[in-house]
Amino acid sequence: MIEFEDIKAAHQRIKAHINHTPVVSSSLLNQWLGHEVYFKLELLQKVGAFKARGGCNAVQLLKERHPDIKRVVANSSGNHAQAVAWSAAKLGIPATIYMPTFASKVKAQATRAYGAEVVQLGTRQAVDQAVAEAAEQPGVYWIPPFNDEAVIAGQGTACLEALDQMVQPVDAVMAPCGGGGLISGTLVATRKLLPQALVMAAEPLAGDDAMRSYQSGVIQKLDSAPDTLADGAMTLSVGEKTFEHIRQLDDFFAVEEAPMIYWSQWLAHLLKLHVEPTSAMVMNAVCQWLRQQQQPRKVLVILTGGNIDAATMRTIWQHDHLQQIPDLGSSLC
Amino acid sequence: MIEFEDIKAAHQRIKAHINHTPVVSSSLLNQWLGHEVYFKLELLQKVGAFKARGGCNAVQLLKERHPDIKRVVANSSGNHAQAVAWSAAKLGIPATIYMPTFASKVKAQATRAYGAEVVQLGTRQAVDQAVAEAAEQPGVYWIPPFNDEAVIAGQGTACLEALDQMVQPVDAVMAPCGGGGLISGTLVATRKLLPQALVMAAEPLAGDDAMRSYQSGVIQKLDSAPDTLADGAMTLSVGEKTFEHIRQLDDFFAVEEAPMIYWSQWLAHLLKLHVEPTSAMVMNAVCQWLRQQQQPRKVLVILTGGNIDAATMRTIWQHDHLQQIPDLGSSLC
């Protein structure tokens, strides 16, 4: 398990390369909710997601430990692919990313634009096998998407920075949970810097394996990819390394698709940001928690990314939810 | 006509109240275009649009000149309404905004949330008449949306700030033209701070009255509101005050609806920002100009606002344009 010192070291390692993203709030939203919500804007991070932090830390650590490193490889159809491609290019190391052919063209294009070789294969199994074979070559190293100490420590730097940017302490920190890299690093950073604050996670109800793992104390696995707009939290299960952190969380919330869409619209409208559903989802978890509170609270939310395909945008804006102002009394919130 | 000193004075007057919005660029976009485009993010301005600058300057000047001021009034269905409401609240002056009943609920709600009284009337004529009658009361002052020196000077502060934020000079500055307040202030600021740079405007082809005014030397008027997604540039004609500036522009570009939609998608995707079509439209004007250039150019674009209703978002994302990378060879760009 990683410790706070690992996150501090990661931040020293990556801070010259990554964006020091801002923390913002919406006075209208705070007025309507009667609480204060602060947003760490990781969608304005390199590659459009916090994943640049973990990727950059992992690639840099590999380079320090293996000066003869020849190449890094990763298997991903999403933001982790771009993060590894970007990090490797930054540090002058060749990268090959294995992606399923059904991954979005835009993500493959962006990964190539960051300078990586992209190999597309027909099935996820073929992708996983290809990356495993590649990593057997001497000097070639695999960078896992979340179940890895260097990656977890890197993701923890988002919360480290945010708590440093806040003028006043918050009562709670919330982030989404896919494989658990971000929420694990967030937990370790918060426990050290703000031990009285609660750390809580959000997950789509359609794929609530992590919440069930948290509740049962045993890692639960989904049989197949869940049907959810929160494509950053579709992972079939958390990892053994992330689970050791996840079991220490203060609470876990499952979120239905409707409030995810509602908050995708409202965060765009209030913050003027292109917030992906996996991030917007967290606002419903925030509201579930705020409904239990007897006094005004301050909450920090990590807005994890802004990589959204056109089909998802079409689904988000199919109906008009901007007519209904955020209100803790409404179940849509 | 306003002068540079008016813009400088406006900036001194409003800078403690408004956001000092960032200037950003996209390395992927610059790589694809072969030029450098810089964006001044006025969609992150108070009330989600540059209009807060002109409103704030106008209200503050009125307060200085008329210490017995009792109320400000405005007629608007859009961002100017919110700008006047917000500015008046900031300076402790009551405000009444007259809006047509067909204005979007969201904008009426936001205007009320900023503390203004909102009066909704059935027709635009009724709205205009009501504001004219209100402004006849002693101590009550009308704040026009664009044809006003204080408003023009306030809007010019966006460009003043942006040119100060740029590390290197740009070859051109581009902004949309509705009533002409922003482009007029932008012209005056640029002529003084960067006299060798071109200043150019963009307008929807569906409502190209300002371009035809510019070309003919006489103010042209539309008979009715044009059918365009660029709702910030639907004004029926420019004003006599703004036209004196507009006629000095270096060029004027009309933009079709398809590239407006294309760039609304791509700016959201590349910048992770909720950019309104009136702002995204300018990118097509930029491309029209870049196609004529023989060497790499630097362009500053003012991204004017991020207030978009759900119906417009639905239209923007109806088809997937993210599969087609920005390319000056394509007419969609």
XYZ file of C-alpha atoms in Angstrom:
666
model
C 0.000 0.000 0.000
C 1.220 3.461 -0.786
C 1.819 6.127 1.844
C 1.560 9.907 1.846
C 5.297 10.217 1.185
C 4.820 8.381 -2.123
C 2.284 10.999 -3.246
C 4.572 13.853 -2.204
C 7.454 12.262 -4.115
C 5.195 11.741 -7.140
C 4.214 15.402 -7.098
C 7.860 16.493 -7.067
C 8.493 14.110 -9.968
C 5.636 15.256 -12.228
C 4.835 18.863 -11.319
C 7.011 20.414 -14.021
C 5.148 18.432 -16.698
C 1.497 18.549 -15.648
C -1.016 21.401 -15.387
C -1.593 22.882 -11.943
C -5.358 22.803 -12.487
C -7.593 25.338 -10.708
C -10.188 24.773 -7.986
C -13.447 26.654 -8.668
C -16.969 26.953 -7.305
C -20.325 28.263 -8.511
C -21.983 30.889 -6.321
C -25.374 30.121 -7.888
C -25.006 26.392 -7.166
C -23.917 27.024 -3.579
C -26.841 29.388 -3.084
C -29.294 26.778 -4.407
C -27.863 23.853 -2.399
C -27.191 25.767 0.816
C -23.730 24.168 0.971
C -20.345 24.891 -0.617
C -19.015 22.636 -3.367
C -15.496 23.088 -4.734
C -14.342 21.505 -7.973
C -10.765 20.460 -8.793
C -10.669 20.783 -12.583
C -8.759 17.717 -13.746
C -10.612 17.900 -17.055
C -8.206 20.774 -17.753
C -5.291 18.418 -17.076
C -2.974 17.285 -19.917
C -4.827 14.755 -22.144
C -8.102 16.034 -20.605
C -8.031 13.817 -17.511
C -6.267 13.196 -14.161
C -4.786 10.051 -15.776
C -1.836 12.162 -16.982
C -0.659 12.291 -13.348
C -0.427 8.533 -12.799
C 0.976 7.900 -16.264
C 3.662 10.540 -15.887
C 4.708 9.301 -12.444
C 4.863 5.678 -13.589
C 6.894 6.379 -16.742
C 9.296 8.629 -14.861
C 9.828 6.087 -12.074
C 10.517 3.366 -14.656
C 13.081 5.609 -16.319
C 14.797 6.278 -12.972
C 14.877 2.583 -12.047
C 15.711 1.229 -15.527
C 17.907 3.755 -17.360
C 18.135 1.269 -20.264
C 14.335 1.341 -20.767
C 13.477 0.885 -24.460
C 9.705 1.235 -24.608
C 6.563 1.418 -22.520
C 3.345 -0.369 -23.449
C -0.247 -0.110 -22.258
C -3.623 -1.639 -23.071
C -6.493 0.814 -22.898
C -9.318 2.160 -24.979
C -9.579 5.336 -22.982
C -7.825 8.103 -21.125
C -5.029 5.879 -19.784
C -3.847 5.256 -23.369
C -3.503 8.962 -24.023
C -1.877 9.498 -20.618
C 0.842 6.903 -21.278
C 1.386 8.156 -24.847
C 1.725 11.743 -23.658
C 3.959 10.848 -20.671
C 6.304 8.713 -22.762
C 6.631 11.441 -25.396
C 7.375 14.011 -22.656
C 10.212 11.811 -21.369
C 11.478 10.758 -24.794
C 10.573 7.068 -24.524
C 8.840 5.204 -27.379
C 5.346 3.933 -26.526
C 3.015 1.335 -28.024
C -0.647 1.389 -27.061
C -2.812 -1.682 -27.754
C -6.456 -0.784 -28.303
C -9.543 -2.686 -29.341
C -10.724 -1.753 -32.860
C -14.074 -0.715 -31.329
C -12.402 2.055 -29.302
C -13.404 5.547 -30.428
C -11.532 6.875 -33.474
C -10.999 10.164 -31.695
C -9.103 8.512 -28.844
C -6.943 6.514 -31.254
C -6.201 9.702 -33.225
C -5.273 11.651 -30.098
C -3.055 8.812 -28.872
C -1.229 8.858 -32.222
C -1.013 12.648 -32.144
C 0.841 12.367 -28.819
C 3.448 10.318 -30.683
C 2.616 6.741 -29.675
C 2.351 3.742 -31.983
C -1.247 2.486 -31.828
C -1.976 -1.195 -32.490
C -5.659 -2.016 -32.878
C -6.907 -5.567 -32.375
C -10.352 -7.104 -32.691
C -11.087 -8.181 -29.116
C -10.186 -7.101 -25.599
C -8.623 -10.541 -25.028
C -6.350 -10.094 -28.062
C -5.346 -6.657 -26.742
C -4.524 -8.016 -23.276
C -2.522 -10.904 -24.751
C -0.561 -8.621 -27.083
C 0.454 -6.257 -24.292
C 1.513 -9.174 -22.082
C 3.687 -10.588 -24.876
C 5.200 -7.178 -25.613
C 6.120 -6.687 -21.953
C 8.151 -9.923 -22.005
C 10.708 -8.293 -24.315
C 13.814 -6.962 -22.543
C 13.630 -3.240 -21.823
C 9.865 -3.097 -22.453
C 7.638 -2.186 -19.496
C 3.882 -2.361 -19.061
C 2.031 0.495 -17.340
C -1.190 -0.773 -15.744
C -4.196 1.561 -15.609
C -4.820 1.514 -11.845
C -3.548 -1.508 -9.883
C -0.044 -0.101 -9.532
C 1.633 1.844 -6.739
C 3.257 4.420 -9.020
C -0.057 5.061 -10.763
C -1.996 5.344 -7.472
C 0.600 7.751 -6.038
C 0.411 9.866 -9.198
C -3.397 10.074 -9.085
C -3.186 11.109 -5.416
C -1.388 14.309 -6.417
C -4.680 15.826 -7.691
C -6.109 15.830 -4.163
C -2.749 16.852 -2.642
C -2.766 19.955 -4.853
C -6.444 20.702 -4.294
C -6.234 20.617 -0.489
C -3.253 22.941 -0.721
C -5.262 25.331 -2.962
C -8.270 25.490 -0.614
C -8.441 28.518 1.663
C -10.646 26.716 4.196
C -10.723 23.015 5.105
C -13.528 20.905 3.637
C -15.729 18.423 5.458
C -15.610 15.816 2.710
C -13.742 14.836 -0.450
C -15.524 12.912 -3.219
C -14.296 11.249 -6.408
C -15.529 8.576 -8.823
C -14.305 4.991 -8.552
C -13.494 2.918 -11.653
C -10.489 0.678 -10.958
C -9.849 2.737 -7.840
C -6.532 4.443 -8.600
C -7.819 7.969 -8.081
C -9.942 7.320 -4.991
C -7.061 5.359 -3.371
C -4.591 8.207 -3.833
C -7.264 10.697 -2.754
C -7.859 8.750 0.457
C -4.159 8.637 1.375
C -3.660 12.348 0.668
C -6.752 13.427 2.620
C -6.123 11.200 5.669
C -2.748 12.899 6.090
C -3.594 16.513 5.211
C -7.138 16.736 6.574
C -7.696 13.750 8.890
C -11.113 14.944 10.077
C -12.546 15.024 6.523
C -14.602 12.164 5.115
C -13.477 10.520 1.857
C -16.258 8.990 -0.238
C -16.628 7.414 -3.666
C -19.269 7.352 -6.397
C -19.949 4.600 -8.914
C -22.686 3.979 -11.505
C -25.469 1.798 -10.081
C -25.375 -0.188 -13.345
C -21.845 -1.367 -12.472
C -21.636 -1.181 -8.681
C -18.960 -3.859 -8.188
C -16.703 -1.528 -6.166
C -19.505 -0.503 -3.822
C -20.441 -4.160 -3.291
C -16.767 -4.972 -2.717
C -16.584 -2.162 -0.141
C -19.733 -3.366 1.595
C -18.875 -7.083 1.575
C -15.160 -6.785 2.268
C -14.380 -9.044 -0.720
C -13.609 -7.949 -4.291
C -16.719 -8.394 -6.466
C -16.467 -8.757 -10.237
C -18.895 -7.823 -12.996
C -19.457 -10.452 -15.705
C -19.499 -7.908 -18.506
C -19.096 -4.196 -19.135
C -21.994 -2.324 -17.512
C -24.440 -0.242 -19.542
C -23.688 3.264 -18.261
C -22.785 6.717 -19.545
C -19.978 6.834 -16.965
C -17.428 5.239 -19.265
C -14.599 6.062 -16.870
C -16.110 3.731 -14.264
C -16.928 0.637 -16.363
C -14.015 -1.421 -14.996
C -15.105 -4.979 -14.203
C -13.470 -4.949 -10.765
C -11.096 -2.970 -8.584
C -7.536 -4.276 -8.111
C -6.050 -5.978 -5.046
C -3.832 -2.953 -4.455
C -6.567 -0.361 -4.808
C -8.997 -2.455 -2.736
C -6.758 -2.213 0.330
C -7.369 1.547 0.217
C -11.000 1.401 -0.931
C -12.034 -0.674 2.107
C -10.995 2.277 4.311
C -13.364 4.784 2.641
C -15.991 6.505 4.807
C -18.877 5.840 2.443
C -19.750 4.729 -1.067
C -22.667 5.884 -3.242
C -24.208 4.285 -6.325
C -25.647 6.685 -8.897
C -28.447 6.117 -11.413
C -28.142 7.257 -15.030
C -30.796 10.012 -14.798
C -29.009 12.173 -12.182
C -25.742 11.595 -14.071
C -27.333 13.192 -17.151
C -28.949 15.919 -15.049
C -25.592 16.940 -13.539
C -23.754 16.652 -16.870
C -26.082 19.382 -18.144
C -25.956 21.532 -15.038
C -22.190 21.420 -14.502
C -21.700 22.427 -18.155
C -24.172 25.253 -17.684
C -22.875 26.530 -14.333
C -19.139 26.020 -14.774
C -18.958 26.463 -18.602
C -16.944 23.236 -18.731
C -17.156 20.089 -20.869
C -17.550 17.693 -17.908
C -17.734 13.961 -18.646
C -20.560 11.910 -17.083
C -18.124 9.957 -14.882
C -17.288 13.279 -13.209
C -20.809 14.715 -13.179
C -21.977 11.483 -11.492
C -20.157 12.508 -8.320
C -22.539 15.448 -7.797
C -25.401 13.020 -7.158
C -23.277 11.278 -4.526
C -22.572 14.691 -3.011
C -26.327 15.386 -2.878
C -27.070 11.960 -1.355
C -24.618 12.830 1.410
C -25.766 16.449 1.827
C -29.364 15.290 2.326
C -28.191 13.569 5.534
C -26.483 16.690 6.891
C -27.938 18.993 9.541
C -25.614 21.946 8.913
C -23.918 23.658 5.965
C -21.009 21.579 4.626
C -18.010 22.154 2.378
C -17.229 19.422 -0.151
C -14.346 18.997 -2.583
C -15.188 17.139 -5.813
C -12.553 15.968 -8.259
C -13.857 16.582 -11.795
C -11.839 13.835 -13.390
C -12.066 14.416 -17.131
C -13.647 15.945 -20.218
C -13.239 13.349 -22.958
C -16.754 12.737 -24.283
C -17.738 11.219 -27.617
C -20.502 12.678 -29.784
C -22.942 9.823 -29.090
C -22.651 10.443 -25.344
C -23.187 14.184 -25.836
C -26.299 13.415 -27.857
C -27.640 11.236 -25.031
C -26.837 13.851 -22.380
C -28.722 16.637 -24.185
C -31.684 14.586 -25.429
C -34.043 16.180 -22.880
C -33.913 19.630 -21.305
C -33.036 19.449 -17.591
C -31.988 23.095 -17.309
C -35.589 24.066 -16.578
C -35.263 22.345 -13.187
C -32.907 24.177 -10.848
C -30.690 22.034 -8.560
C -32.597 21.409 -5.344
C -31.719 18.840 -2.658
C -35.431 18.037 -2.383
C -35.447 16.565 -5.890
C -34.389 12.967 -6.496
C -32.939 13.985 -9.899
C -30.199 15.922 -8.092
C -16.405 57.510 -30.687
C -14.502 56.050 -27.793
C -10.727 56.193 -27.487
C -8.135 53.932 -25.937
C -8.113 56.008 -22.752
C -11.801 55.170 -22.235
C -10.984 51.465 -22.283
C -8.109 51.916 -19.842
C -10.350 53.909 -17.520
C -13.053 51.246 -17.827
C -10.559 48.551 -16.862
C -9.526 50.476 -13.738
C -13.193 50.889 -12.882
C -14.250 47.244 -13.243
C -11.166 45.098 -12.631
C -11.854 44.479 -8.940
C -15.277 43.053 -9.810
C -14.730 40.962 -12.936
C -12.745 37.773 -13.567
C -9.282 38.139 -15.098
C -10.005 35.327 -17.549
C -7.148 33.192 -18.922
C -5.774 32.983 -22.464
C -5.211 29.375 -23.584
C -4.292 27.416 -26.688
C -4.503 23.795 -27.856
C -1.245 22.230 -28.995
C -3.157 19.580 -30.974
C -5.188 22.237 -32.806
C -2.095 24.316 -33.594
C -0.323 21.187 -34.869
C -3.264 20.356 -37.144
C -3.737 23.893 -38.511
C -0.047 24.778 -38.812
C -0.772 28.138 -37.144
C -1.173 29.330 -33.554
C -4.598 30.221 -32.203
C -5.007 31.772 -28.748
C -8.340 31.947 -26.970
C -9.386 34.613 -24.449
C -11.873 32.745 -22.274
C -14.675 35.230 -21.706
C -17.079 32.326 -21.253
C -15.416 32.065 -17.812
C -16.332 35.710 -17.152
C -18.985 36.611 -14.529
C -22.479 35.705 -15.872
C -20.747 33.454 -18.435
C -20.028 36.160 -21.029
C -17.950 39.279 -21.769
C -21.164 41.299 -21.323
C -20.355 41.608 -17.593
C -17.563 44.026 -18.560
C -19.756 46.524 -20.411
C -22.577 46.234 -17.895
C -20.273 46.797 -14.951
C -18.585 49.809 -16.547
C -21.914 51.392 -17.506
C -23.529 50.944 -14.089
C -20.439 52.203 -12.291
C -20.165 55.304 -14.519
C -23.854 56.082 -13.932
C -23.308 55.831 -10.194
C -20.327 58.208 -10.385
C -22.216 60.737 -12.494
C -25.565 60.446 -10.716
C -24.980 59.724 -7.029
C -28.773 59.903 -6.491
C -29.364 57.008 -8.937
C -32.382 54.949 -7.864
C -32.539 52.089 -10.338
C -31.133 50.789 -13.616
C -33.298 49.152 -16.260
C -32.532 47.081 -19.354
C -34.427 45.245 -22.084
C -32.822 41.978 -23.098
C -33.595 38.310 -23.452
C -29.963 37.269 -23.185
C -26.592 37.815 -21.622
C -26.954 41.596 -21.331
C -29.874 41.090 -18.924
C -27.742 38.954 -16.636
C -24.815 41.362 -16.961
C -26.875 44.378 -15.865
C -28.531 42.402 -13.048
C -25.168 41.195 -11.755
C -23.477 44.610 -12.101
C -26.282 46.447 -10.325
C -26.269 43.947 -7.454
C -22.468 44.300 -7.139
C -22.850 48.071 -6.779
C -25.950 47.945 -4.573
C -28.377 49.493 -7.088
C -31.844 48.010 -7.708
C -32.377 46.715 -11.258
C -35.416 45.852 -13.348
C -34.966 43.753 -16.469
C -37.742 43.645 -19.069
C -37.805 40.384 -21.010
C -40.115 38.830 -23.583
C -42.077 35.874 -22.169
C -40.499 33.700 -24.892
C -37.000 34.237 -23.457
C -35.485 31.082 -21.996
C -36.600 30.220 -18.466
C -33.004 29.600 -17.495
C -31.937 33.131 -18.349
C -34.905 34.621 -16.484
C -34.068 32.438 -13.463
C -30.405 33.446 -13.511
C -31.316 37.129 -13.849
C -33.550 36.818 -10.777
C -30.858 34.884 -8.916
C -28.522 37.850 -9.422
C -31.085 39.923 -7.523
C -32.899 41.806 -10.301
C -36.636 42.226 -10.676
C -37.675 40.512 -13.922
C -40.754 41.753 -15.786
C -41.890 39.489 -18.630
C -44.077 40.852 -21.422
C -45.641 39.185 -24.449
C -43.858 40.937 -27.335
C -40.528 42.586 -28.019
C -42.374 45.837 -28.758
C -44.062 45.731 -25.334
C -40.673 45.140 -23.715
C -39.069 48.074 -25.540
C -41.951 50.357 -24.662
C -41.900 49.351 -20.986
C -38.191 50.037 -20.617
C -38.538 53.417 -22.355
C -41.351 54.408 -19.978
C -39.419 53.208 -16.941
C -36.367 55.258 -17.956
C -38.493 58.423 -17.961
C -38.851 58.219 -14.170
C -36.431 60.454 -12.234
C -33.335 58.589 -11.011
C -33.978 55.610 -13.337
C -31.389 54.934 -16.064
C -31.475 52.641 -19.076
C -28.400 50.583 -19.988
C -28.369 49.810 -23.725
C -26.895 46.499 -24.893
C -24.267 47.839 -27.328
C -24.833 51.309 -28.811
C -23.369 53.123 -25.817
C -19.892 54.480 -25.143
C -19.614 53.108 -21.617
C -20.673 49.652 -22.812
C -18.253 49.692 -25.781
C -15.365 50.793 -23.552
C -16.170 48.019 -21.063
C -16.240 45.336 -23.771
C -12.875 46.609 -25.044
C -11.239 45.592 -21.766
C -11.342 41.902 -22.778
C -8.919 42.558 -25.632
C -6.874 45.001 -23.531
C -6.304 42.240 -20.969
C -5.664 39.542 -23.568
C -2.980 41.501 -25.422
C -1.310 42.159 -22.084
C -1.417 38.416 -21.272
C 0.158 37.319 -24.584
C 3.890 36.592 -24.482
C 4.284 37.242 -28.220
C 2.359 39.674 -30.450
C -0.356 38.228 -32.676
C -0.939 38.939 -36.366
C -4.696 39.182 -36.047
C -7.503 39.555 -33.520
C -10.954 38.121 -34.253
C -14.306 38.407 -32.489
C -17.991 37.935 -33.347
C -20.173 40.900 -34.250
C -23.781 41.167 -33.004
C -24.617 44.796 -32.252
C -20.915 45.552 -32.452
C -20.021 46.541 -28.890
C -17.307 43.931 -28.462
C -15.691 44.267 -31.893
C -15.671 48.084 -31.557
C -13.849 48.005 -28.225
C -11.549 45.273 -29.557
C -10.623 47.431 -32.550
C -9.778 50.473 -30.415
C -7.676 48.415 -27.969
C -5.761 46.593 -30.719
C -5.074 49.678 -32.864
C -3.338 51.246 -29.861
C -1.534 48.249 -28.352
C -0.668 46.321 -31.517
C -1.099 48.675 -34.510
C 0.323 46.191 -37.023
C -2.283 43.505 -36.174
C -5.433 43.038 -38.256
C -8.816 43.205 -36.520
C -11.581 41.177 -38.142
C -15.156 40.211 -37.335
C -17.374 37.165 -37.866
C -21.123 37.052 -38.321
C -23.632 34.318 -39.227
C -24.328 34.273 -42.981
C -28.034 33.919 -42.131
C -27.963 37.417 -40.601
C -25.111 39.231 -42.322
C -26.386 42.792 -41.881
C -23.163 43.983 -40.226
C -20.980 42.571 -43.006
C -23.193 44.202 -45.642
C -23.062 47.456 -43.653
C -19.276 47.204 -43.549
C -19.095 46.528 -47.292
C -21.603 49.168 -48.382
C -20.632 51.898 -45.912
C -24.267 52.299 -44.842
C -26.019 50.566 -41.924
C -28.131 47.676 -43.260
C -31.067 46.289 -41.281
C -32.585 42.803 -41.170
C -36.381 42.620 -41.396
C -36.665 39.888 -38.798
C -34.504 37.808 -36.453
C -32.261 35.521 -38.519
C -32.460 31.734 -38.261
C -29.046 30.902 -36.777
C -27.524 28.996 -33.870
C -25.382 32.062 -33.132
C -27.960 33.650 -30.826
C -25.437 36.243 -29.656
C -25.301 37.696 -33.184
C -28.998 37.897 -34.087
C -29.235 41.682 -33.651
C -31.213 43.283 -36.498
C -28.581 45.968 -37.087
C -25.489 47.527 -35.593
C -25.781 50.930 -33.891
C -24.646 54.321 -35.191
C -21.962 54.442 -32.498
C -20.624 50.957 -33.093
C -20.767 51.398 -36.886
C -18.231 54.239 -36.735
C -15.763 51.655 -35.387
C -16.955 48.700 -37.486
C -16.290 50.558 -40.765
C -12.584 50.649 -39.794
C -12.222 46.848 -39.492
C -9.672 45.088 -41.699
C -12.046 42.376 -42.852
C -15.407 40.761 -42.186
C -16.378 37.102 -42.625
C -19.816 35.499 -42.878
C -20.112 31.971 -41.462
C -22.507 29.195 -42.435
C -24.310 27.098 -39.828
C -22.427 23.846 -40.574
C -18.921 25.072 -39.647
C -20.426 26.773 -36.587
C -21.665 23.375 -35.420
C -18.379 21.706 -36.393
C -16.342 24.146 -34.287
C -18.800 24.042 -31.374
C -18.004 20.316 -31.134
C -14.271 20.654 -31.662
C -13.681 23.556 -29.276
C -15.575 21.645 -26.557
C -13.470 18.585 -27.288
C -10.085 20.321 -27.498
C -10.474 22.992 -24.814
C -12.912 21.094 -22.510
C -15.063 24.206 -22.468
C -18.785 24.830 -22.965
C -18.358 27.259 -25.885
C -21.495 28.862 -27.366
C -22.004 28.787 -31.167
C -21.580 32.572 -31.438
C -18.015 32.078 -30.171
C -17.266 28.860 -32.062
C -18.373 30.624 -35.269
C -15.250 32.785 -35.133
C -13.034 29.745 -35.768
C -14.455 29.420 -39.275
C -13.611 33.092 -39.924
C -10.104 32.351 -38.623
C -9.807 29.446 -41.079
C -11.136 31.545 -43.984
C -8.362 34.043 -43.253
C -5.648 31.417 -42.617
C -6.370 29.814 -46.013
C -5.165 33.073 -47.621
C -1.902 33.150 -45.645
C 1.481 32.079 -47.000
C 3.269 31.760 -43.647
C 2.447 30.597 -40.094
C 0.272 33.145 -38.275
C -0.731 33.846 -34.693
C -4.381 34.726 -34.066
C -6.202 35.839 -30.915
C -9.869 34.800 -30.708
C -12.246 36.134 -28.082
C -14.456 33.268 -26.906
C -17.370 35.432 -25.903
C -19.678 33.228 -23.858
C -20.942 29.859 -22.670
C -24.675 30.318 -22.164
C -26.314 27.627 -24.292
C -29.833 26.251 -23.978
C -30.591 22.533 -24.170
C -32.237 22.749 -27.616
C -29.095 24.332 -29.060
C -26.895 21.666 -27.472
C -29.130 18.998 -29.012
C -28.699 20.591 -32.440
C -24.934 20.912 -32.037
C -24.432 17.239 -31.167
C -26.973 15.755 -33.593
C -24.210 14.418 -35.882
C -20.681 13.309 -35.011
C -18.085 15.740 -36.392
C -15.280 14.566 -34.097
C -14.339 11.887 -36.615
C -13.069 14.631 -38.940
C -9.956 16.332 -37.606
C -9.616 20.110 -38.186
C -7.885 20.635 -41.535
C -7.676 23.896 -43.474
C -8.304 21.922 -46.654
C -11.851 21.103 -45.537
C -14.690 23.564 -46.107
C -16.321 22.414 -42.848
C -13.491 24.048 -40.897
